[in-house]
Short mmCIF file of C-alpha atoms and ligand atoms in Angstrom, two decimals:
data_model
loop_
_atom_site.label_atom_id
_atom_site.label_comp_id
_atom_site.label_asym_id
_atom_site.label_seq_id
_atom_site.Cartn_x
_atom_site.Cartn_y
_atom_site.Cartn_z
CA UNK A 1 -11.95 8.71 34.20
CA UNK A 2 -9.12 7.30 32.15
CA UNK A 3 -9.39 8.22 28.52
CA UNK A 4 -7.91 5.88 25.98
CA UNK A 5 -6.17 6.84 22.80
CA UNK A 6 -4.88 4.92 19.78
CA UNK A 7 -1.29 3.79 20.38
CA UNK A 8 1.48 6.21 19.36
CA UNK A 9 2.28 5.91 15.67
CA UNK A 10 -1.12 4.37 14.85
CA UNK A 11 -4.27 6.14 13.81
CA UNK A 12 -7.93 5.56 13.20
CA UNK A 13 -9.20 5.98 9.68
CA UNK A 14 -12.60 7.57 10.13
CA UNK A 15 -15.46 7.19 7.64
CA UNK A 16 -14.67 10.58 6.05
CA UNK A 17 -11.15 9.36 5.21
CA UNK A 18 -11.97 5.80 4.25
CA UNK A 19 -13.67 6.80 0.98
CA UNK A 20 -10.34 7.88 -0.54
CA UNK A 21 -8.65 4.92 1.12
CA UNK A 22 -11.11 2.38 -0.28
CA UNK A 23 -10.70 3.88 -3.71
CA UNK A 24 -6.93 3.36 -3.51
CA UNK A 25 -7.41 -0.23 -2.37
CA UNK A 26 -9.72 -0.88 -5.32
CA UNK A 27 -7.30 0.77 -7.71
CA UNK A 28 -4.39 -1.45 -6.65
CA UNK A 29 -6.60 -4.54 -6.66
CA UNK A 30 -7.69 -3.80 -10.22
CA UNK A 31 -4.09 -3.19 -11.30
CA UNK A 32 -2.97 -6.49 -9.75
CA UNK A 33 -5.73 -8.26 -11.72
CA UNK A 34 -4.85 -6.48 -14.95
CA UNK A 35 -1.18 -7.46 -14.64
CA UNK A 36 -1.95 -11.03 -13.55
CA UNK A 37 -0.73 -10.86 -9.95
CA UNK A 38 -2.88 -13.16 -7.82
CA UNK A 39 -3.92 -12.31 -4.29
CA UNK A 40 -2.11 -13.91 -1.36
CA UNK A 41 -2.88 -13.37 2.32
CA UNK A 42 -0.26 -14.31 4.87
CA UNK A 43 -0.49 -13.97 8.67
CA UNK A 44 0.33 -10.65 10.27
CA UNK A 45 2.90 -12.35 12.45
CA UNK A 46 5.61 -14.87 11.69
CA UNK A 47 8.45 -16.57 13.48
CA UNK A 48 11.09 -13.97 14.23
CA UNK A 49 13.62 -16.05 12.30
CA UNK A 50 11.71 -15.43 9.05
CA UNK A 51 12.51 -11.73 9.39
CA UNK A 52 15.98 -12.21 10.87
CA UNK A 53 17.06 -14.47 8.02
CA UNK A 54 14.95 -12.80 5.35
CA UNK A 55 15.25 -9.07 5.99
CA UNK A 56 18.66 -9.42 7.73
CA UNK A 57 19.78 -9.26 11.34
CA UNK A 58 21.86 -6.12 10.90
CA UNK A 59 19.09 -3.93 9.52
CA UNK A 60 17.18 -1.19 11.34
CA UNK A 61 13.95 -3.03 10.60
CA UNK A 62 15.01 -6.13 12.52
CA UNK A 63 17.39 -4.65 15.08
CA UNK A 64 15.32 -1.72 16.24
CA UNK A 65 11.88 -1.80 14.70
CA UNK A 66 10.54 -5.31 15.15
CA UNK A 67 7.34 -5.57 17.21
CA UNK A 68 8.06 -8.77 19.08
CA UNK A 69 5.15 -10.71 20.55
CA UNK A 70 5.56 -11.98 24.09
CA UNK A 71 4.58 -15.67 23.95
CA UNK A 72 1.89 -16.74 26.42
CA UNK A 73 3.25 -20.24 26.73
CA UNK A 74 6.64 -21.75 26.29
CA UNK A 75 6.14 -23.11 22.78
CA UNK A 76 9.79 -22.59 21.99
CA UNK A 77 9.00 -20.15 19.18
CA UNK A 78 9.14 -16.41 19.15
CA UNK A 79 7.06 -14.29 16.82
CA UNK A 80 6.96 -10.76 15.57
CA UNK A 81 4.43 -8.65 13.73
CA UNK A 82 5.46 -8.43 10.09
CA UNK A 83 7.50 -5.30 9.34
CA UNK A 84 7.15 -6.02 5.61
CA UNK A 85 5.44 -8.66 3.49
CA UNK A 86 8.18 -10.12 1.27
CA UNK A 87 9.80 -12.46 3.80
CA UNK A 88 6.39 -13.93 4.77
CA UNK A 89 5.34 -14.36 1.15
CA UNK A 90 8.60 -16.14 0.32
CA UNK A 91 8.17 -18.31 3.43
CA UNK A 92 4.72 -19.26 2.06
CA UNK A 93 6.20 -19.90 -1.41
CA UNK A 94 8.61 -22.44 0.07
CA UNK A 95 6.13 -23.94 2.53
CA UNK A 96 3.46 -24.61 -0.11
CA UNK A 97 5.82 -25.93 -2.77
CA UNK A 98 5.09 -23.09 -5.19
CA UNK A 99 8.34 -24.00 -6.92
CA UNK A 100 6.35 -26.75 -8.66
CA UNK A 101 3.79 -24.23 -10.00
CA UNK A 102 4.30 -22.59 -13.40
CA UNK A 103 6.97 -19.93 -12.91
CA UNK A 104 7.07 -17.10 -12.22
CA UNK A 105 4.51 -17.13 -9.42
CA UNK A 106 3.08 -13.61 -9.42
CA UNK A 107 1.53 -12.55 -6.15
CA UNK A 108 -0.03 -9.39 -4.69
CA UNK A 109 -1.01 -8.39 -1.20
CA UNK A 110 -2.40 -5.32 0.54
CA UNK A 111 -2.31 -5.08 4.30
CA UNK A 112 -0.92 -3.50 7.45
CA UNK A 113 2.77 -3.69 8.39
CA UNK A 114 4.31 -2.85 11.75
CA UNK A 115 7.57 -1.09 12.54
CA UNK A 116 8.55 0.26 15.91
CA UNK A 117 9.89 3.43 14.34
CA UNK A 118 9.94 6.99 15.66
CA UNK A 119 6.58 8.34 14.49
CA UNK A 120 6.51 11.47 12.32
CA UNK A 121 4.64 12.70 9.26
CA UNK A 122 4.42 9.79 6.82
CA UNK A 123 6.06 7.38 9.25
CA UNK A 124 3.77 5.24 11.35
CA UNK A 125 4.10 2.18 13.52
CA UNK A 126 1.22 0.59 11.66
CA UNK A 127 1.06 1.42 7.97
CA UNK A 128 -0.33 -0.17 4.84
CA UNK A 129 1.48 -1.50 1.83
CA UNK A 130 0.39 -2.68 -1.56
CA UNK A 131 2.98 -5.30 -2.39
CA UNK A 132 3.65 -7.37 -5.50
CA UNK A 133 6.15 -10.16 -5.99
CA UNK A 134 7.18 -12.16 -9.08
CA UNK A 135 9.06 -15.23 -7.91
CA UNK A 136 10.90 -17.55 -10.29
CA UNK A 137 11.97 -15.25 -13.13
CA UNK A 138 15.59 -14.01 -13.32
CA UNK A 139 14.67 -11.03 -15.49
CA UNK A 140 15.56 -8.54 -16.80
CA UNK A 141 12.19 -8.08 -18.62
CA UNK A 142 10.13 -8.84 -15.50
CA UNK A 143 12.14 -6.19 -13.61
CA UNK A 144 10.86 -3.59 -16.07
CA UNK A 145 7.30 -4.92 -15.88
CA UNK A 146 7.35 -4.64 -12.10
CA UNK A 147 8.83 -1.11 -12.11
CA UNK A 148 6.28 0.02 -14.69
CA UNK A 149 3.46 -1.41 -12.57
CA UNK A 150 4.70 0.47 -9.51
CA UNK A 151 4.97 3.67 -11.52
CA UNK A 152 1.43 3.18 -12.83
CA UNK A 153 -0.01 2.90 -9.32
CA UNK A 154 0.92 6.54 -8.71
CA UNK A 155 -0.14 7.75 -12.14
CA UNK A 156 -3.53 6.02 -11.93
CA UNK A 157 -4.06 7.34 -8.41
CA UNK A 158 -3.66 10.84 -9.85
CA UNK A 159 -0.28 11.70 -8.34
CA UNK A 160 1.90 13.70 -10.70
CA UNK A 161 5.67 13.96 -11.06
CA UNK A 162 6.62 10.60 -9.59
CA UNK A 163 10.15 9.62 -10.45
CA UNK A 164 11.78 6.20 -10.49
CA UNK A 165 15.26 6.08 -8.95
CA UNK A 166 17.13 3.06 -10.22
CA UNK A 167 20.31 1.24 -9.32
CA UNK A 168 21.92 -2.19 -9.43
CA UNK A 169 23.60 -3.33 -6.24
CA UNK A 170 25.31 -6.38 -7.74
CA UNK A 171 25.29 -9.94 -6.49
CA UNK A 172 27.37 -12.32 -4.40
CA UNK A 173 30.13 -12.26 -7.00
CA UNK A 174 30.69 -8.50 -7.26
CA UNK A 175 29.26 -7.00 -4.09
CA UNK A 176 31.70 -8.39 -1.48
CA UNK A 177 34.80 -6.92 -3.17
CA UNK A 178 32.92 -3.65 -3.65
CA UNK A 179 31.91 -3.59 0.02
CA UNK A 180 35.54 -4.17 1.00
CA UNK A 181 36.67 -1.32 -1.25
CA UNK A 182 33.97 0.96 0.11
CA UNK A 183 34.88 0.12 3.69
CA UNK A 184 38.51 1.02 3.00
CA UNK A 185 37.39 4.26 1.40
CA UNK A 186 35.35 5.36 4.42
CA UNK A 187 37.89 4.11 6.96
CA UNK A 188 40.48 6.31 5.33
CA UNK A 189 38.11 9.28 5.91
CA UNK A 190 36.63 8.26 9.26
CA UNK A 191 37.61 11.65 10.72
CA UNK A 192 35.14 13.32 8.34
CA UNK A 193 32.24 11.00 9.24
CA UNK A 194 29.48 11.89 11.71
CA UNK A 195 29.45 9.55 14.76
CA UNK A 196 26.37 7.64 13.63
CA UNK A 197 27.87 6.92 10.24
CA UNK A 198 31.20 5.87 11.75
CA UNK A 199 29.28 3.29 13.77
CA UNK A 200 27.39 2.06 10.70
CA UNK A 201 30.61 1.78 8.74
CA UNK A 202 31.65 -1.41 10.48
CA UNK A 203 28.15 -2.90 10.48
CA UNK A 204 26.42 -2.05 7.22
CA UNK A 205 28.67 0.12 5.12
CA UNK A 206 26.31 0.32 2.12
CA UNK A 207 23.87 2.36 4.19
CA UNK A 208 26.39 5.22 4.33
CA UNK A 209 25.80 5.76 0.64
CA UNK A 210 22.20 6.87 1.10
CA UNK A 211 22.81 8.80 4.31
CA UNK A 212 20.63 11.91 4.51
CA UNK A 213 23.22 13.65 6.72
CA UNK A 214 24.43 16.75 4.79
CA UNK A 215 27.93 16.20 6.21
CA UNK A 216 28.12 13.02 4.12
CA UNK A 217 27.41 14.66 0.77
CA UNK A 218 31.03 15.53 -0.07
CA UNK A 219 32.45 12.18 1.10
CA UNK A 220 29.76 10.24 -0.75
CA UNK A 221 30.22 12.17 -3.97
CA UNK A 222 33.72 10.69 -4.35
CA UNK A 223 32.94 7.19 -3.05
CA UNK A 224 33.45 4.30 -5.49
CA UNK A 225 30.23 3.43 -7.31
CA UNK A 226 28.76 -0.04 -7.37
CA UNK A 227 27.64 0.44 -10.95
CA UNK A 228 31.32 0.82 -11.94
CA UNK A 229 32.18 -2.43 -10.15
CA UNK A 230 29.43 -4.79 -11.37
CA UNK A 231 30.54 -8.19 -12.64
CA UNK A 232 29.82 -8.94 -16.31
CA UNK A 233 26.59 -10.85 -15.53
CA UNK A 234 25.20 -8.08 -13.31
CA UNK A 235 26.21 -5.35 -15.76
CA UNK A 236 24.47 -7.20 -18.58
CA UNK A 237 21.36 -7.68 -16.43
CA UNK A 238 21.27 -4.00 -15.51
CA UNK A 239 21.64 -2.95 -19.15
CA UNK A 240 18.75 -5.29 -19.95
CA UNK A 241 16.52 -3.71 -17.29
CA UNK A 242 17.24 -0.23 -18.67
CA UNK A 243 16.65 -1.32 -22.28
CA UNK A 244 13.25 -2.79 -21.33
CA UNK A 245 12.30 0.32 -19.35
CA UNK A 246 13.26 2.49 -22.33
CA UNK A 247 11.19 0.28 -24.65
CA UNK A 248 8.05 0.76 -22.54
CA UNK A 249 8.90 4.43 -21.97
CA UNK A 250 9.20 4.43 -18.21
CA UNK A 251 11.37 7.40 -17.24
CA UNK A 252 13.94 6.70 -14.54
CA UNK A 253 16.98 8.33 -13.01
CA UNK A 254 20.12 6.32 -12.25
CA UNK A 255 21.00 6.75 -8.58
CA UNK A 256 24.23 4.93 -7.66
CA UNK A 257 23.71 5.78 -3.96
CA UNK A 258 20.43 3.87 -3.75
CA UNK A 259 21.01 0.74 -1.66
CA UNK A 260 17.69 0.08 0.18
CA UNK A 261 17.40 -0.85 3.84
CA UNK A 262 16.80 -4.59 3.61
CA UNK A 263 19.55 -7.17 3.20
CA UNK A 264 17.85 -9.49 0.74
CA UNK A 265 18.36 -7.32 -2.32
CA UNK A 266 20.53 -8.28 -5.27
CA UNK A 267 20.97 -6.48 -8.57
CA UNK A 268 17.97 -4.25 -9.39
CA UNK A 269 16.95 -1.76 -6.68
CA UNK A 270 14.49 1.10 -7.12
CA UNK A 271 12.45 3.67 -5.25
CA UNK A 272 9.63 6.04 -6.13
CA UNK A 273 9.67 9.72 -5.08
CA UNK A 274 7.81 12.86 -5.99
CA UNK A 275 10.48 14.54 -8.15
CA UNK A 276 12.53 17.06 -6.23
CA UNK A 277 11.42 15.72 -2.86
CA UNK A 278 13.86 12.84 -2.44
CA UNK A 279 16.10 14.90 -0.13
CA UNK A 280 13.46 15.75 2.47
CA UNK A 281 10.89 13.06 2.02
CA UNK A 282 10.80 9.35 2.59
CA UNK A 283 10.18 7.12 -0.41
CA UNK A 284 6.63 6.61 -1.64
CA UNK A 285 7.53 3.04 -2.46
CA UNK A 286 10.43 0.83 -3.32
CA UNK A 287 11.58 -2.61 -4.17
CA UNK A 288 14.08 -4.72 -5.97
CA UNK A 289 15.38 -8.12 -6.84
CA UNK A 290 16.09 -10.76 -4.17
CA UNK A 291 17.68 -13.71 -5.94
CA UNK A 292 18.98 -15.32 -2.73
CA UNK A 293 15.92 -15.03 -0.51
CA UNK A 294 14.05 -18.23 -1.41
CA UNK A 295 17.19 -20.23 -0.65
CA UNK A 296 17.79 -18.33 2.61
CA UNK A 297 14.32 -19.36 3.75
CA UNK A 298 14.87 -23.03 2.93
CA UNK A 299 13.89 -23.36 -0.73
CA UNK A 300 15.82 -24.15 -3.91
CA UNK A 301 17.77 -21.22 -5.39
CA UNK A 302 15.05 -19.14 -7.07
CA UNK A 303 15.15 -15.54 -8.30
CA UNK A 304 12.50 -13.01 -7.34
CA UNK A 305 11.61 -9.35 -7.56
CA UNK A 306 8.91 -7.12 -6.12
CA UNK A 307 8.01 -3.79 -4.60
CA UNK A 308 5.92 -2.24 -1.86
CA UNK A 309 3.90 0.97 -2.18
CA UNK A 310 3.17 2.75 1.09
CA UNK A 311 -0.53 3.56 0.90
CA UNK A 312 -0.40 6.04 3.80
CA UNK A 313 2.34 8.01 2.05
CA UNK A 314 0.54 7.82 -1.28
CA UNK A 315 -2.58 9.33 0.30
CA UNK A 316 -0.52 12.05 2.02
CA UNK A 317 1.17 12.91 -1.27
CA UNK A 318 -2.22 13.09 -3.01
CA UNK A 319 -3.40 15.46 -0.27
CA UNK A 320 -0.28 17.61 -0.70
CA UNK A 321 -1.01 17.91 -4.40
CA UNK A 322 -4.67 18.48 -3.62
CA UNK A 323 -5.49 15.74 -6.13
CA UNK A 324 -9.17 14.81 -6.55
CA UNK A 325 -8.41 11.26 -5.38
CA UNK A 326 -7.51 12.65 -1.95
CA UNK A 327 -11.10 13.76 -1.43
CA UNK A 328 -12.96 10.62 -2.39
CA UNK A 329 -16.60 11.50 -1.69
CA UNK A 330 -18.63 9.01 0.28
CA UNK A 331 -21.50 7.57 -1.71
CA UNK A 332 -24.86 8.41 -0.14
CA UNK A 333 -27.81 6.00 -0.17
CA UNK A 334 -29.93 5.86 -3.32
CA UNK A 335 -33.14 5.99 -1.32
CA UNK A 336 -34.18 6.95 2.20
CA UNK A 337 -37.54 5.68 3.42
CA UNK A 338 -39.38 8.29 5.50
CA UNK A 339 -42.95 8.37 6.86
CA UNK A 340 -45.76 10.68 7.87
CA UNK A 341 -46.44 8.58 10.94
CA UNK A 342 -43.27 8.86 13.05
CA UNK A 343 -44.23 5.74 15.03
CA UNK A 344 -44.66 3.41 12.05
CA UNK A 345 -41.07 2.17 12.03
CA UNK A 346 -42.29 -1.27 10.92
CA UNK A 347 -43.48 -0.05 7.49
CA UNK A 348 -40.31 2.00 6.91
CA UNK A 349 -37.96 -0.82 7.92
CA UNK A 350 -39.90 -3.34 5.79
CA UNK A 351 -39.76 -1.17 2.66
CA UNK A 352 -36.05 -0.41 3.12
CA UNK A 353 -35.36 -4.12 3.64
CA UNK A 354 -37.18 -4.97 0.40
CA UNK A 355 -35.22 -2.29 -1.51
CA UNK A 356 -31.94 -3.64 -0.16
CA UNK A 357 -32.96 -7.19 -1.10
CA UNK A 358 -33.41 -5.86 -4.62
CA UNK A 359 -29.83 -4.57 -4.56
CA UNK A 360 -30.57 -0.89 -3.90
CA UNK A 361 -28.57 1.16 -1.37
CA UNK A 362 -31.33 2.24 0.96
CA UNK A 363 -31.82 3.22 4.55
CA UNK A 364 -34.93 3.85 6.61
CA UNK A 365 -35.46 6.64 9.08
CA UNK A 366 -35.91 4.57 12.22
CA UNK A 367 -36.09 7.46 14.67
CA UNK A 368 -39.49 8.82 15.57
CA UNK A 369 -38.99 12.28 14.16
CA UNK A 370 -41.48 14.38 12.28
CA UNK A 371 -41.61 13.94 8.48
CA UNK A 372 -39.95 17.33 7.84
CA UNK A 373 -36.92 16.33 9.92
CA UNK A 374 -36.77 12.94 8.23
CA UNK A 375 -36.71 14.59 4.80
CA UNK A 376 -33.98 16.99 5.93
CA UNK A 377 -31.84 14.08 6.96
CA UNK A 378 -32.42 12.34 3.60
CA UNK A 379 -31.25 15.51 1.81
CA UNK A 380 -28.21 15.78 4.09
CA UNK A 381 -27.27 12.22 3.10
CA UNK A 382 -27.40 13.32 -0.54
CA UNK A 383 -29.92 10.56 -1.25
CA UNK A 384 -31.42 10.53 -4.73
CA UNK A 385 -34.91 9.53 -3.57
CA UNK A 386 -37.11 9.85 -0.55
CA UNK A 387 -39.72 7.10 -0.36
CA UNK A 388 -42.54 8.72 1.60
CA UNK A 389 -44.86 6.37 3.46
CA UNK A 390 -48.28 7.94 4.09
CA UNK A 391 -52.01 7.33 3.75
CA UNK A 392 -51.50 5.74 0.31
CA UNK A 393 -49.96 2.73 2.01
CA UNK A 394 -53.45 1.31 2.62
CA UNK A 395 -53.84 1.06 -1.17
CA UNK A 396 -50.32 -0.43 -1.55
CA UNK A 397 -48.73 2.81 -2.79
CA UNK A 398 -46.02 5.21 -1.64
CA UNK A 399 -44.83 8.62 -2.80
CA UNK A 400 -41.47 8.62 -4.57
CA UNK A 401 -39.73 11.98 -4.39
CA UNK A 402 -36.75 12.70 -6.62
CA UNK A 403 -34.81 14.98 -4.27
CA UNK A 404 -32.46 16.76 -6.71
CA UNK A 405 -35.25 17.19 -9.30
CA UNK A 406 -37.86 18.21 -6.72
CA UNK A 407 -40.51 16.04 -8.42
CA UNK A 408 -42.81 13.53 -6.76
CA UNK A 409 -45.18 10.80 -7.91
CA UNK A 410 -47.22 7.89 -6.58
CA UNK A 411 -45.65 4.46 -7.12
CA UNK A 412 -47.09 1.02 -6.28
CA UNK A 413 -44.98 -0.72 -3.66
CA UNK A 414 -44.79 -3.73 -5.97
CA UNK A 415 -43.04 -1.54 -8.60
CA UNK A 416 -40.93 0.51 -6.21
CA UNK A 417 -37.58 -1.28 -6.56
CA UNK A 418 -37.84 -1.42 -10.33
CA UNK A 419 -38.82 2.24 -10.56
CA UNK A 420 -36.02 3.40 -8.22
CA UNK A 421 -33.41 1.37 -10.14
CA UNK A 422 -34.59 2.64 -13.50
CA UNK A 423 -34.75 6.29 -12.51
CA UNK A 424 -31.46 6.14 -10.64
CA UNK A 425 -29.66 4.54 -13.60
CA UNK A 426 -31.17 7.12 -15.97
CA UNK A 427 -30.07 9.93 -13.64
CA UNK A 428 -26.54 8.56 -13.43
CA UNK A 429 -26.28 8.39 -17.18
CA UNK A 430 -27.51 11.94 -17.40
CA UNK A 431 -30.66 10.87 -19.29
CA UNK A 432 -33.22 12.49 -17.06
CA UNK A 433 -36.57 10.91 -17.81
CA UNK A 434 -38.62 12.45 -14.99
P1 HAM B 501 10.37 -0.71 2.17
O1 HAM B 501 11.12 0.28 1.35
O2 HAM B 501 10.90 -1.00 3.52
O3 HAM B 501 10.32 -2.02 1.29
O4 HAM B 501 8.87 -0.26 2.32
C1 HAM B 501 8.08 0.01 1.17
C2 HAM B 501 7.26 1.27 1.39
O5 HAM B 501 6.47 1.15 2.57
C3 HAM B 501 8.08 2.53 1.63
O6 HAM B 501 8.55 3.09 0.43
C4 HAM B 501 7.06 3.42 2.30
O7 HAM B 501 6.20 4.01 1.35
C5 HAM B 501 6.25 2.43 3.12
N1 HAM B 501 6.70 2.50 4.51
C6 HAM B 501 7.76 1.88 5.06
N2 HAM B 501 7.86 2.16 6.38
C7 HAM B 501 6.83 2.98 6.67
C8 HAM B 501 6.35 3.62 7.86
N3 HAM B 501 6.96 3.46 9.04
N4 HAM B 501 5.24 4.40 7.78
C9 HAM B 501 4.59 4.57 6.60
N5 HAM B 501 4.99 3.98 5.45
C10 HAM B 501 6.08 3.20 5.48
C11 HAM B 501 9.71 -3.18 1.68
O8 HAM B 501 8.99 -3.28 2.66
C12 HAM B 501 9.95 -4.33 0.73
N6 HAM B 501 9.23 -5.50 1.24
C13 HAM B 501 9.51 -3.99 -0.67
C14 HAM B 501 9.74 -5.14 -1.60
C15 HAM B 501 8.83 -6.03 -2.04
N7 HAM B 501 10.90 -5.50 -2.10
C16 HAM B 501 10.74 -6.57 -2.83
N8 HAM B 501 9.48 -6.93 -2.78
#
């Protein structure tokens, strides 16, 4: 028999893992609400051109990692699964005329992204991002708000020691001359460059700056720095971002080699790492400003900034730190309905249905096992109550057993939901009332 497995670089999140996962999703949802970023949902695939124009044709993400979809008919369009959310969100911003809404338009999204990358720890072909975008504000105050929000995601999730690496990569005025200067610098030292970097030099020279190849360290240390070459407007913007970050006490480290792997960035660029791990580890999250992207995708010139947090990497980092959030316990049912007559599944199902209608997390034992086994399974589920259906049912009563307390009493079916809710709430507030 053929056995089937999840595709390479993808994985199943099983119920034991989804408790921590769901908690993270709730946490980022709540943060988005608190900061006023409204939910947007865009399709998981877009026209390839959205990514080619948006992310950039000469980026790893588009050149090597795009999951292209083979069209079934000749509709004259080609699509790809989204490798990242920003290009699709900006496409939606233009398509739906969000330029006429009050600016900035603040949006948030959580969902799966797809990159045909070489799978390894923390690098998947399907992974999740929490993404926020503020479109229509040139900054610099919003830059600081966004960076602080990203930083807070990690802190609130319980991850310690997360550092913000910050840079400005200039704009269309100051970056081209800098790129030319940098290209000359590396060309003059091409003999010292590893083959891969020599190849990149002619295609995307900025990427050499954040090369992880140890052979590049010495060459990069002496390379001209973008932050020394910023035009007056970019330098002023960058100083503004830092002043706002200082004012709200977000610690950051200036990292002139930080250039990011997507072409749409201008000015502010940042990444989040567990301090001391930036050499070996991939970023936990990152983002930056993209003042030319709306125009590239057909809209009026409009500034924007955002970031993406990799939820898979956040969970891995929490596990590495053995943080409580990594072991989110699954909530058991409040009540399990069991019965002395193994065959009377009707009564058990009916009572559980009524409890659920009343808003109580309940399940019924629907197998035909003996009462002792049914009670064992209720305890294994860490239920608070067992509702025991027995002879009293004729008189409209059941036994209600408080499993942790080991107490039991007769309750009228008509009062059951109220009694379970009351006792459960009292238990949760630590006011045991018996
Ligand atoms: P990015 O740096 O390409 O930026 O991805 C953001 C985060 O997604 C990374 O820091 C990482 O945590 C996670 N990530 C990326 N690739 C993988 C992978 N193969 N497996 C697991 N996690 C991964 C963006 O995508 C930009 N759209 C961020 C942004 C929003 N910039 C402005 N607005």
